[in-house]
Short mmCIF file of C-alpha atoms and ligand atoms in Angstrom, two decimals:
data_model
loop_
_atom_site.label_atom_id
_atom_site.label_comp_id
_atom_site.label_asym_id
_atom_site.label_seq_id
_atom_site.Cartn_x
_atom_site.Cartn_y
_atom_site.Cartn_z
CA MET A 1460 101.71 111.19 45.94
CA VAL A 1461 105.40 111.42 46.86
CA LEU A 1462 107.55 111.39 43.71
CA LYS A 1463 110.17 108.68 43.64
CA LYS A 1464 113.32 109.84 41.91
CA ILE A 1465 115.88 107.66 40.15
CA LEU A 1466 119.14 108.70 38.53
CA VAL A 1467 120.70 106.35 35.96
CA ILE A 1468 124.43 106.66 35.25
CA ASP A 1469 125.61 104.63 32.24
CA ASP A 1470 127.74 105.35 29.17
CA GLU A 1471 125.48 103.40 26.80
CA GLU A 1472 122.80 105.60 25.27
CA ASN A 1473 120.42 102.71 24.46
CA ILE A 1474 120.49 101.51 28.09
CA LEU A 1475 119.74 105.00 29.38
CA GLU A 1476 116.80 105.30 26.99
CA SER A 1477 115.28 101.91 27.67
CA LEU A 1478 115.62 102.24 31.44
CA LYS A 1479 114.13 105.74 31.38
CA GLY A 1480 111.17 104.46 29.37
CA VAL A 1481 110.46 101.48 31.61
CA LEU A 1482 110.93 103.38 34.88
CA GLU A 1483 108.79 106.32 33.77
CA ASP A 1484 106.04 103.87 32.85
CA GLU A 1485 106.23 102.78 36.49
CA GLN A 1486 105.69 106.41 37.60
CA PHE A 1487 109.26 107.08 38.69
CA VAL A 1488 110.84 110.44 37.94
CA VAL A 1489 113.99 109.60 36.01
CA GLU A 1490 117.11 111.50 35.02
CA THR A 1491 120.05 110.05 33.15
CA THR A 1492 123.68 110.91 32.62
CA LYS A 1493 126.55 109.36 30.70
CA SER A 1494 129.49 109.77 33.05
CA GLY A 1495 130.37 109.37 36.68
CA SER A 1496 131.61 112.93 37.10
CA GLN A 1497 128.39 114.37 35.68
CA GLY A 1498 126.49 111.88 37.80
CA LEU A 1499 128.08 113.22 40.98
CA LEU A 1500 126.96 116.75 40.10
CA LYS A 1501 123.46 115.54 39.18
CA ILE A 1502 123.06 113.78 42.53
CA LYS A 1503 123.50 117.11 44.32
CA LYS A 1504 120.94 118.90 42.15
CA PHE A 1505 118.38 116.17 41.52
CA GLN A 1506 118.63 114.45 44.93
CA PRO A 1507 117.54 111.03 43.70
CA ASP A 1508 116.18 108.42 46.07
CA ILE A 1509 118.09 105.75 44.20
CA VAL A 1510 121.07 105.78 41.83
CA LEU A 1511 121.51 103.05 39.21
CA LEU A 1512 125.23 103.03 38.44
CA ASP A 1513 127.11 101.18 35.72
CA ILE A 1514 130.40 99.60 36.79
CA TRP A 1515 132.21 99.68 33.46
CA MET A 1516 132.32 103.11 31.85
CA PRO A 1517 135.13 104.26 29.52
CA GLU A 1518 135.74 107.48 31.47
CA ASP A 1519 135.14 106.35 35.02
CA ASP A 1520 135.38 103.31 37.19
CA GLY A 1521 131.90 102.79 38.65
CA LEU A 1522 133.31 101.46 41.91
CA GLN A 1523 135.31 104.66 42.39
CA VAL A 1524 132.21 106.72 41.65
CA LEU A 1525 130.35 104.63 44.23
CA GLU A 1526 133.08 105.35 46.78
CA LYS A 1527 132.85 109.09 46.12
CA ILE A 1528 129.05 109.05 46.46
CA LYS A 1529 129.24 107.15 49.74
CA ARG A 1530 131.92 109.45 51.13
CA THR A 1531 129.70 112.53 50.86
CA LEU A 1532 126.28 110.87 51.09
CA PRO A 1533 126.59 107.66 53.13
CA GLU A 1534 122.82 107.20 53.15
CA GLN A 1535 122.44 107.35 49.34
CA ILE A 1536 121.03 104.11 47.93
CA VAL A 1537 123.04 102.90 44.93
CA ILE A 1538 122.33 99.83 42.79
CA MET A 1539 125.24 98.73 40.61
CA MET A 1540 124.78 97.40 37.05
CA SER A 1541 127.28 95.42 35.03
CA GLY A 1542 127.45 93.33 31.90
CA HIS A 1543 130.67 91.68 32.95
CA GLY A 1544 129.52 90.89 36.43
CA THR A 1545 131.74 88.66 38.43
CA VAL A 1546 131.01 87.60 41.98
CA GLU A 1547 134.15 89.44 43.02
CA THR A 1548 133.07 92.82 41.69
CA ALA A 1549 129.60 92.32 43.14
CA VAL A 1550 131.10 91.60 46.56
CA LYS A 1551 133.40 94.57 46.26
CA ALA A 1552 130.46 96.83 45.38
CA ILE A 1553 128.41 95.61 48.33
CA LYS A 1554 131.39 96.13 50.64
CA LEU A 1555 131.69 99.68 49.39
CA GLY A 1556 128.08 100.24 50.41
CA ALA A 1557 126.04 99.43 47.28
CA PHE A 1558 122.50 98.32 48.09
CA ASP A 1559 122.51 95.57 45.45
CA PHE A 1560 123.94 94.48 42.14
CA ILE A 1561 122.11 93.65 38.88
CA GLU A 1562 123.55 92.00 35.79
CA LYS A 1563 123.12 93.22 32.23
CA PRO A 1564 121.17 92.59 30.07
CA ILE A 1565 118.81 93.93 32.67
CA HIS A 1566 115.82 91.85 33.50
CA PHE A 1567 113.26 94.60 34.14
CA ASP A 1568 110.99 92.62 36.43
CA LYS A 1569 113.98 91.78 38.57
CA LEU A 1570 115.03 95.45 38.64
CA LEU A 1571 111.54 96.56 39.68
CA VAL A 1572 111.52 94.09 42.58
CA MET A 1573 114.95 95.34 43.62
CA LEU A 1574 113.74 98.94 43.50
CA GLU A 1575 110.71 98.05 45.56
CA HIS A 1576 112.98 96.56 48.24
CA ALA A 1577 115.24 99.58 48.14
CA PHE A 1578 112.32 101.98 48.65
CA GLU A 1579 111.01 99.83 51.48
CA MET A 1580 114.38 99.98 53.18
CA LYS A 1581 114.57 103.74 52.69
CA ALA A 1582 111.13 104.16 54.29
CA LEU A 1583 112.14 101.95 57.22
CA LYS A 1584 115.36 103.87 57.71
CA SER A 1585 113.64 107.22 57.82
CA GLU A 1586 110.93 105.88 60.13
CA ASN A 1587 113.67 104.52 62.36
CA LYS A 1588 115.39 107.89 62.44
CA ILE A 1589 112.14 109.68 63.33
CA LEU A 1590 111.54 107.20 66.16
CA ARG A 1591 115.11 107.50 67.41
CA ASP A 1592 114.94 111.31 67.36
CA ALA A 1593 111.64 111.14 69.23
CA ILE A 1594 113.16 108.88 71.87
CA GLU A 1595 116.19 111.12 72.24
CA GLU A 1596 113.97 114.18 72.50
CA ASP A 1597 111.93 112.35 75.11
CA GLU A 1598 115.01 111.31 77.03
CA GLN A 1599 116.53 114.71 77.60
CA LEU A 1600 117.14 115.82 81.15
CA ILE A 1601 115.33 119.13 81.26
CA GLY A 1602 116.16 121.80 83.84
CA THR A 1603 118.46 124.77 84.44
CA SER A 1604 118.00 125.18 88.19
CA LEU A 1605 121.10 124.91 90.37
CA PRO A 1606 120.27 121.39 91.70
CA MET A 1607 119.66 120.27 88.12
CA VAL A 1608 122.85 121.84 86.77
CA ARG A 1609 124.81 120.08 89.51
CA LEU A 1610 123.08 116.82 88.74
CA LYS A 1611 123.82 117.11 85.02
CA GLN A 1612 127.47 117.85 85.78
CA LEU A 1613 127.70 114.79 87.96
CA VAL A 1614 126.04 112.67 85.26
CA GLN A 1615 128.45 114.04 82.66
CA ILE A 1616 131.51 113.22 84.75
CA THR A 1617 130.22 109.82 85.79
CA ALA A 1618 128.85 108.57 82.46
CA PRO A 1619 132.13 107.87 80.59
CA SER A 1620 133.61 106.03 83.55
CA ASN A 1621 132.87 102.43 84.29
CA GLY A 1622 131.90 103.32 87.86
CA TRP A 1623 128.86 101.68 89.37
CA VAL A 1624 126.15 104.05 90.48
CA VAL A 1625 123.31 104.13 92.98
CA ILE A 1626 120.63 106.69 92.15
CA GLN A 1627 118.40 107.70 95.00
CA GLY A 1628 115.33 109.90 94.73
CA GLU A 1629 111.60 110.10 95.33
CA ASN A 1630 109.13 108.51 92.93
CA GLY A 1631 108.99 110.11 89.52
CA THR A 1632 112.09 112.30 89.94
CA GLY A 1633 113.80 110.84 86.87
CA LYS A 1634 115.97 108.03 88.22
CA GLU A 1635 115.46 105.78 85.22
CA LEU A 1636 116.02 108.67 82.84
CA ILE A 1637 119.35 109.36 84.55
CA ALA A 1638 120.30 105.69 84.33
CA LYS A 1639 119.56 105.75 80.58
CA THR A 1640 121.56 108.94 80.15
CA LEU A 1641 124.53 107.37 81.95
CA HIS A 1642 124.34 104.47 79.51
CA ARG A 1643 123.82 106.59 76.39
CA GLU A 1644 126.85 108.74 77.18
CA SER A 1645 129.13 105.87 78.10
CA PRO A 1646 131.48 103.83 75.91
CA ARG A 1647 128.88 101.04 76.29
CA ALA A 1648 126.19 103.04 74.46
CA LYS A 1649 126.11 100.63 71.50
CA GLU A 1650 125.47 97.67 73.79
CA ARG A 1651 122.26 96.96 75.64
CA PHE A 1652 120.65 98.81 78.54
CA VAL A 1653 118.69 96.15 80.42
CA ALA A 1654 116.35 97.05 83.25
CA VAL A 1655 115.42 94.64 86.03
CA ASN A 1656 112.59 95.55 88.34
CA CYS A 1657 113.95 94.01 91.51
CA ALA A 1658 110.65 94.38 93.34
CA ALA A 1659 108.64 92.46 90.77
CA ILE A 1660 110.42 89.12 90.47
CA PRO A 1661 108.85 86.35 92.55
CA ASP A 1662 111.42 84.40 94.58
CA GLU A 1663 110.89 81.19 92.63
CA LEU A 1664 111.79 82.88 89.35
CA ILE A 1665 114.81 84.90 90.48
CA GLU A 1666 117.55 82.70 89.06
CA SER A 1667 115.83 82.02 85.79
CA GLU A 1668 114.99 85.72 85.27
CA LEU A 1669 118.44 86.98 86.21
CA PHE A 1670 120.71 84.24 84.92
CA GLY A 1671 118.52 82.40 82.38
CA HIS A 1672 117.90 78.68 82.03
CA GLU A 1673 118.55 75.81 79.66
CA LYS A 1674 115.77 73.96 77.86
CA GLY A 1675 114.38 71.19 80.03
CA SER A 1676 116.18 72.34 83.18
CA PHE A 1677 112.86 72.34 85.08
CA THR A 1678 109.21 71.62 84.36
CA GLY A 1679 107.97 74.35 82.06
CA ALA A 1680 111.43 75.27 80.70
CA HIS A 1681 110.42 74.56 77.10
CA GLU A 1682 113.08 76.77 75.56
CA ARG A 1683 116.47 78.10 76.54
CA LYS A 1684 116.05 81.51 78.14
CA ILE A 1685 118.71 84.17 78.30
CA GLY A 1686 118.63 86.00 81.63
CA LYS A 1687 118.87 89.73 82.22
CA PHE A 1688 122.52 89.61 83.32
CA GLU A 1689 123.59 87.85 80.14
CA LEU A 1690 121.43 90.13 77.99
CA ALA A 1691 123.12 93.15 79.52
CA ASN A 1692 126.62 91.68 79.20
CA GLY A 1693 128.96 94.29 77.73
CA GLY A 1694 126.37 96.97 78.42
CA THR A 1695 124.54 98.43 81.42
CA LEU A 1696 122.42 96.51 83.89
CA PHE A 1697 119.85 98.76 85.55
CA LEU A 1698 118.71 97.34 88.89
CA ASP A 1699 115.54 99.32 89.55
CA GLU A 1700 113.77 99.46 92.93
CA VAL A 1701 116.85 97.89 94.44
CA GLY A 1702 115.74 98.84 97.97
CA ASP A 1703 112.65 96.66 97.64
CA MET A 1704 114.23 93.34 96.83
CA GLY A 1705 113.94 90.40 99.12
CA SER A 1706 116.89 88.81 100.91
CA LYS A 1707 117.12 85.86 98.50
CA MET A 1708 117.51 88.12 95.52
CA GLN A 1709 120.04 90.29 97.36
CA SER A 1710 122.30 87.33 98.02
CA LYS A 1711 122.00 85.98 94.45
CA ILE A 1712 122.84 89.36 92.96
CA LEU A 1713 125.72 89.99 95.35
CA ARG A 1714 127.26 86.64 94.55
CA ALA A 1715 127.02 87.14 90.78
CA LEU A 1716 128.46 90.64 91.00
CA GLU A 1717 131.33 89.57 93.23
CA GLU A 1718 132.29 86.51 91.25
CA CYS A 1719 131.64 88.20 87.87
CA VAL A 1720 130.38 84.91 86.46
CA ILE A 1721 126.97 83.32 86.16
CA GLN A 1722 125.54 80.02 85.07
CA ARG A 1723 122.17 79.50 83.44
CA VAL A 1724 119.89 77.27 85.51
CA GLY A 1725 120.64 73.72 84.33
CA GLY A 1726 123.63 74.95 82.32
CA GLN A 1727 127.24 73.85 82.44
CA ASP A 1728 128.99 76.86 80.97
CA LEU A 1729 130.31 79.67 83.08
CA ILE A 1730 129.42 83.01 81.56
CA GLU A 1731 131.86 85.78 82.40
CA LEU A 1732 130.29 89.12 83.13
CA ASP A 1733 131.38 92.55 81.96
CA LEU A 1734 128.67 94.79 83.35
CA ARG A 1735 128.24 98.31 84.45
CA VAL A 1736 125.63 98.27 87.17
CA VAL A 1737 123.39 101.24 87.83
CA ALA A 1738 120.91 100.79 90.66
CA ALA A 1739 117.99 103.00 91.66
CA THR A 1740 115.78 103.27 94.70
CA ASN A 1741 113.39 105.61 96.41
CA LYS A 1742 114.49 104.26 99.77
CA ASP A 1743 117.26 105.49 102.04
CA LEU A 1744 119.51 102.44 101.76
CA LYS A 1745 121.61 103.31 104.81
CA ARG A 1746 118.42 103.34 106.85
CA GLU A 1747 117.34 100.06 105.28
CA ILE A 1748 120.68 98.57 106.31
CA LYS A 1749 120.13 99.70 109.91
CA LEU A 1750 116.66 98.18 109.85
CA GLY A 1751 118.18 94.93 108.60
CA HIS A 1752 116.33 95.07 105.26
CA PHE A 1753 119.31 95.60 103.01
CA ARG A 1754 122.69 93.88 102.97
CA GLU A 1755 125.53 96.20 103.82
CA ASP A 1756 128.03 94.28 101.65
CA LEU A 1757 125.73 94.63 98.62
CA PHE A 1758 125.33 98.34 99.31
CA TYR A 1759 129.08 98.92 99.34
CA ARG A 1760 129.53 96.78 96.24
CA LEU A 1761 127.01 98.87 94.28
CA ASN A 1762 127.50 102.31 95.71
CA VAL A 1763 130.71 103.52 94.06
CA ILE A 1764 129.12 106.76 92.89
CA PRO A 1765 125.98 107.91 94.71
CA ILE A 1766 123.65 110.24 92.82
CA THR A 1767 120.78 111.92 94.62
CA VAL A 1768 118.01 113.28 92.43
CA PRO A 1769 116.29 116.44 93.69
CA THR A 1770 112.52 116.51 94.05
CA LEU A 1771 110.53 118.84 91.84
CA ARG A 1772 109.69 120.91 94.95
CA GLU A 1773 113.39 121.67 95.32
CA ARG A 1774 113.62 123.04 91.81
CA ARG A 1775 110.35 124.79 91.13
CA GLU A 1776 112.07 127.22 88.76
CA ASP A 1777 112.36 124.34 86.26
CA ILE A 1778 108.57 123.94 86.06
CA PRO A 1779 108.02 126.39 83.14
CA LEU A 1780 110.72 124.66 81.06
CA LEU A 1781 109.35 121.22 81.86
CA VAL A 1782 105.81 122.30 81.01
CA GLU A 1783 107.01 123.70 77.69
CA HIS A 1784 108.94 120.49 76.97
CA PHE A 1785 105.93 118.28 77.69
CA ILE A 1786 103.54 120.48 75.70
CA LYS A 1787 105.83 120.12 72.67
CA ARG A 1788 105.61 116.39 73.17
CA PHE A 1789 101.85 116.12 73.67
CA SER A 1790 100.68 118.93 71.34
CA PRO A 1791 103.42 119.10 68.73
CA GLY A 1792 103.40 122.15 66.51
CA LYS A 1793 101.09 124.19 68.75
CA PRO A 1794 102.09 127.69 69.83
CA PHE A 1795 102.98 128.09 73.46
CA PRO A 1796 101.41 131.11 75.12
CA MET A 1797 102.68 131.09 78.68
CA ALA A 1798 100.38 132.81 81.11
CA LYS A 1799 102.08 133.81 84.35
CA ASN A 1800 99.05 133.00 86.50
CA ALA A 1801 98.88 129.45 85.20
CA LEU A 1802 102.53 128.88 85.88
CA SER A 1803 102.39 130.27 89.38
CA VAL A 1804 99.60 127.80 90.17
CA LEU A 1805 101.79 125.00 88.89
CA GLN A 1806 104.83 126.28 90.74
CA SER A 1807 103.08 126.50 94.09
CA TYR A 1808 101.76 122.93 94.01
CA PRO A 1809 103.94 120.41 95.96
CA TRP A 1810 104.06 117.72 93.20
CA PRO A 1811 104.41 114.64 95.42
CA GLY A 1812 104.64 112.50 92.27
CA ASN A 1813 107.38 114.81 90.95
CA ILE A 1814 108.06 115.01 87.21
CA ARG A 1815 105.91 112.01 86.34
CA GLU A 1816 102.92 113.74 87.94
CA LEU A 1817 103.68 117.01 86.14
CA LYS A 1818 104.07 115.17 82.85
CA ASN A 1819 100.74 113.38 83.29
CA TRP A 1820 99.10 116.65 84.23
CA VAL A 1821 100.37 118.39 81.09
CA GLU A 1822 99.22 115.47 78.95
CA ARG A 1823 95.76 115.72 80.50
CA ALA A 1824 95.71 119.50 79.99
CA CYS A 1825 96.69 119.04 76.33
CA ILE A 1826 93.88 116.53 75.81
CA LEU A 1827 91.28 118.59 77.68
CA SER A 1828 92.17 121.70 75.71
CA GLY A 1829 90.54 119.84 72.82
CA GLY A 1830 93.31 120.26 70.30
CA ASP A 1831 92.86 124.06 70.19
CA VAL A 1832 95.59 126.53 70.88
CA LEU A 1833 96.25 125.96 74.56
CA ASN A 1834 94.41 128.49 76.62
CA TRP A 1835 96.46 128.97 79.71
CA SER A 1836 93.95 130.87 81.78
CA GLU A 1837 91.61 127.90 81.37
CA ILE A 1838 94.31 125.42 82.18
CA ALA A 1839 95.06 127.27 85.39
CA ASN A 1840 91.59 126.26 86.49
CA PHE A 1841 92.28 122.57 86.13
CA ASP A 1842 93.54 121.73 89.56
CA PRO A 1843 96.61 119.57 89.56
CA GLU A 1844 95.84 116.30 91.27
CA PRO A 1845 95.39 116.89 95.01
CA THR A 1846 97.55 114.77 97.28
CA ALA A 1847 95.83 111.98 99.15
CA GLU A 1848 96.15 114.08 102.30
CA GLU A 1849 94.56 117.12 100.68
CA ALA A 1850 91.81 115.08 99.09
CA THR A 1851 90.48 113.73 102.35
CA GLY A 1852 89.62 115.24 105.69
CA PRO A 1853 90.56 113.76 109.09
CA GLU A 1854 87.50 111.47 109.27
CA ASP A 1855 88.08 110.32 105.77
CA LYS A 1856 91.62 109.50 106.73
CA ASN A 1857 90.36 107.03 109.36
CA LEU A 1858 88.08 105.49 106.81
CA ARG A 1859 90.94 105.25 104.35
CA GLU A 1860 93.13 103.57 106.92
CA ALA A 1861 90.33 101.15 107.76
CA LYS A 1862 89.90 100.30 104.08
CA ALA A 1863 93.63 99.83 103.65
CA GLY A 1864 93.75 97.58 106.72
CA PHE A 1865 90.98 95.45 105.35
CA GLU A 1866 92.60 95.28 101.93
CA LYS A 1867 95.94 94.21 103.39
CA GLN A 1868 94.33 91.45 105.47
CA PHE A 1869 92.35 90.28 102.47
CA ILE A 1870 95.43 90.09 100.24
CA LEU A 1871 97.36 88.25 102.98
CA LYS A 1872 94.56 85.71 103.30
CA VAL A 1873 94.25 85.01 99.57
CA LEU A 1874 98.04 84.91 99.19
CA SER A 1875 98.34 82.31 101.89
CA GLU A 1876 95.47 80.27 100.40
CA ASN A 1877 97.43 80.24 97.15
CA GLY A 1878 100.75 79.30 98.70
CA GLY A 1879 102.22 82.77 98.09
CA ASN A 1880 101.72 82.46 94.33
CA ILE A 1881 101.15 85.99 93.07
CA SER A 1882 99.66 85.12 89.68
CA LYS A 1883 97.07 82.81 91.22
CA THR A 1884 96.28 85.35 93.94
CA ALA A 1885 95.83 88.11 91.35
CA GLN A 1886 93.52 85.83 89.36
CA HIS A 1887 91.53 84.97 92.47
CA ILE A 1888 91.10 88.59 93.51
CA GLY A 1889 90.39 89.63 89.93
CA ILE A 1890 93.10 92.26 89.45
CA GLU A 1891 96.18 92.54 87.22
CA ARG A 1892 99.30 90.82 88.50
CA SER A 1893 101.30 94.07 88.27
CA HIS A 1894 98.59 95.89 90.22
CA LEU A 1895 98.73 93.26 92.96
CA HIS A 1896 102.50 93.63 93.06
CA LYS A 1897 102.19 97.33 93.70
CA LYS A 1898 99.76 96.68 96.54
CA ILE A 1899 101.99 94.00 98.05
CA LYS A 1900 104.85 96.46 97.93
CA ALA A 1901 102.79 99.32 99.34
CA TYR A 1902 101.60 97.21 102.28
CA GLY A 1903 105.10 95.83 102.90
CA ILE A 1904 103.85 92.25 102.62
CA ASP A 1905 106.59 89.62 102.60
CA VAL A 1906 105.40 87.03 100.08
CA SER A 1907 107.82 84.38 101.34
CA ASP A 1908 105.97 84.43 104.68
CA GLN A 1909 102.84 83.40 102.80
CA GLY A 1910 104.27 80.18 101.46
CA GLY A 1911 106.13 81.63 98.47
CA ASN A 1912 109.73 80.63 98.11
N1 ATP B 2137 114.67 116.17 84.08
C1 ATP B 2137 113.70 115.65 83.34
N2 ATP B 2137 113.39 116.22 82.17
C2 ATP B 2137 112.41 115.72 81.40
N3 ATP B 2137 111.67 114.64 81.71
C3 ATP B 2137 111.93 114.03 82.86
C4 ATP B 2137 112.97 114.47 83.74
N4 ATP B 2137 113.00 113.65 84.80
C5 ATP B 2137 112.03 112.75 84.61
N5 ATP B 2137 111.39 112.95 83.45
C6 ATP B 2137 110.26 112.16 82.92
O1 ATP B 2137 109.41 111.86 84.03
C7 ATP B 2137 108.95 110.52 83.98
C8 ATP B 2137 109.39 109.77 85.22
O2 ATP B 2137 110.79 109.58 85.20
P1 ATP B 2137 111.49 108.22 85.65
O3 ATP B 2137 110.67 107.06 85.25
O4 ATP B 2137 112.90 108.28 85.19
O5 ATP B 2137 111.41 108.43 87.23
P2 ATP B 2137 111.78 107.43 88.41
O6 ATP B 2137 112.51 108.25 89.40
O7 ATP B 2137 112.47 106.24 87.85
O8 ATP B 2137 110.35 107.06 88.96
P3 ATP B 2137 109.92 105.81 89.91
O9 ATP B 2137 110.56 106.05 91.24
O10 ATP B 2137 108.45 105.94 89.99
O11 ATP B 2137 110.39 104.58 89.24
C9 ATP B 2137 109.52 109.91 82.72
O12 ATP B 2137 108.56 109.99 81.70
C10 ATP B 2137 110.71 110.79 82.40
O13 ATP B 2137 110.95 110.82 81.01
MG1 MG B 2138 111.80 104.24 87.97
#
C-alpha cells in the first residue's frame, strides 16, 4: 500500500495532537510542526502529499507561508485552516494556490472528505502527466539522417511563424506528426489542433462539419453543433488529405479562408476566424491542378510554406534509431540487443508504407517475441510485409486486377442504388463506413456522380 503523508502546521499543541490522532487512525502518516519556518524545512525532508496549514500563527502569517511553499513547489497541495475564517481570507488563500479552506473547530468528517478529494486530484494530475509525457514521447520526430535534419530545421523555422503550410509526402511518412509538431512549437500551442479528413466528409455534410449548425436548422439538427473551423479558432486547423477533396468542399474552404469569416448553418452570427492552416496530402498538387482536380487559387492560398517529407527509403540510416524508438514504446523496459544482420534486413526492405509500416512491423515483432528479451536473430526471420507486387506473380496480378474491377463495379452499383449515400451503401455491402470510404478513394469513385450531393 502506498503511504499517504500529511504534514500539519499549527501553533496550537492540542490541534496538532488531535489531528495527528484522527489522521493516523485513518492510516495516514502524519508529522506536525508548530511554525511556518519549521514547516518549510519539514516539507523538504518529509515530502508530504498534503499540507494542512493554519492561517493565524503568532510567528508567521499562514498566507505568506503558503506563498513560499507555492513558489518552490507549485504542485504541493495545501489545505488552509482558520478559526477566524472570513470569506475574504479564504478567497485570498485559494487565489494563492491553496487547494481548499477549512474552518476551526475542525469538523473531522468534513476534513476527511476534503482529503479524499485532494488525493483524488493528485492521482489525476500524476496520471495526466504520465499520459502527456507518453504522448510527447510518441510525438517526437525521430531521425538524424541529412534529409531528416533538414526537415527538422525547416519545421523549427516554420513553427513559430503564422505561415500556412502544405506538407506533401507518401503515405505513412509522418505528415500528421509534422503538423502536430508545427502546432506544438507555435505560439498557438495552448489552443486546439483540429484535424479534418477532407476525403471523408460526404458532400451533404460539408457545411455542417466545417462550419457547424444551429439547433433546428435542418431535419436531424437536434442540437447546436460547433464545426471544425470554429473549434480550431485561435489554434491550428489541419486539413488532411487535402488533395482528395471534392470540388464542392474546395470552394467552401477557399471562400471561408479568403473571407476569414464563417456562419453556422442556420445561424445569423458571423464568426471571425483566426486560424493557422496546415494542409497535408500524398498527391502532387501541381499535377492535380493540371489535371483539373484541384483549384489553383486554393493551392496558392494554402501553400505559403511547402514542406516535403522524405520517404523512409531515402533515409534508411534512420531505421536503427526508429526501430529502437518503437521497441521502447512497445516493449518498455526491455534491453535492446541490436543484431547487425537483423537491421540490414530491415534496411534493405523498400518500406512502401514508410514509417507507419515499420512501426507496425516492430509492434508485431515485439508481440511475437512473446514478452521475452527480444531475440534479434529470430526477428530477422520475420519477413517484413511483402509489397503487393512482391506478394503476387504476373498471373496473380491479372486476377487481382479482375477482382478489383469487379469490386469497383459492385460498389458503383450499390452506391447508385442508394443515391450515393455512403452509410447506406456500407450497410448494404456489410462493411464499415470508413472501410468503404477507403475503397471509394482507392478506386477514384466520384460519389456525386452516383446521386450524392
Ligand atoms: N520521424 C518520425 N519519428 C517517429 N515516428 C514517426 C515519424 N514519422 C512518422 N512517425 C509515426 O508513424 C506513424 C505514421 O505517421 P503519420 O500518421 O504522421 O503519417 P502520414 O504521413 O500522415 O500518413 P498518411 O499519409 O497515411 O496519412 C505515426 O504513428 C507516427 O507517430
Ligand atoms: Mg496522415
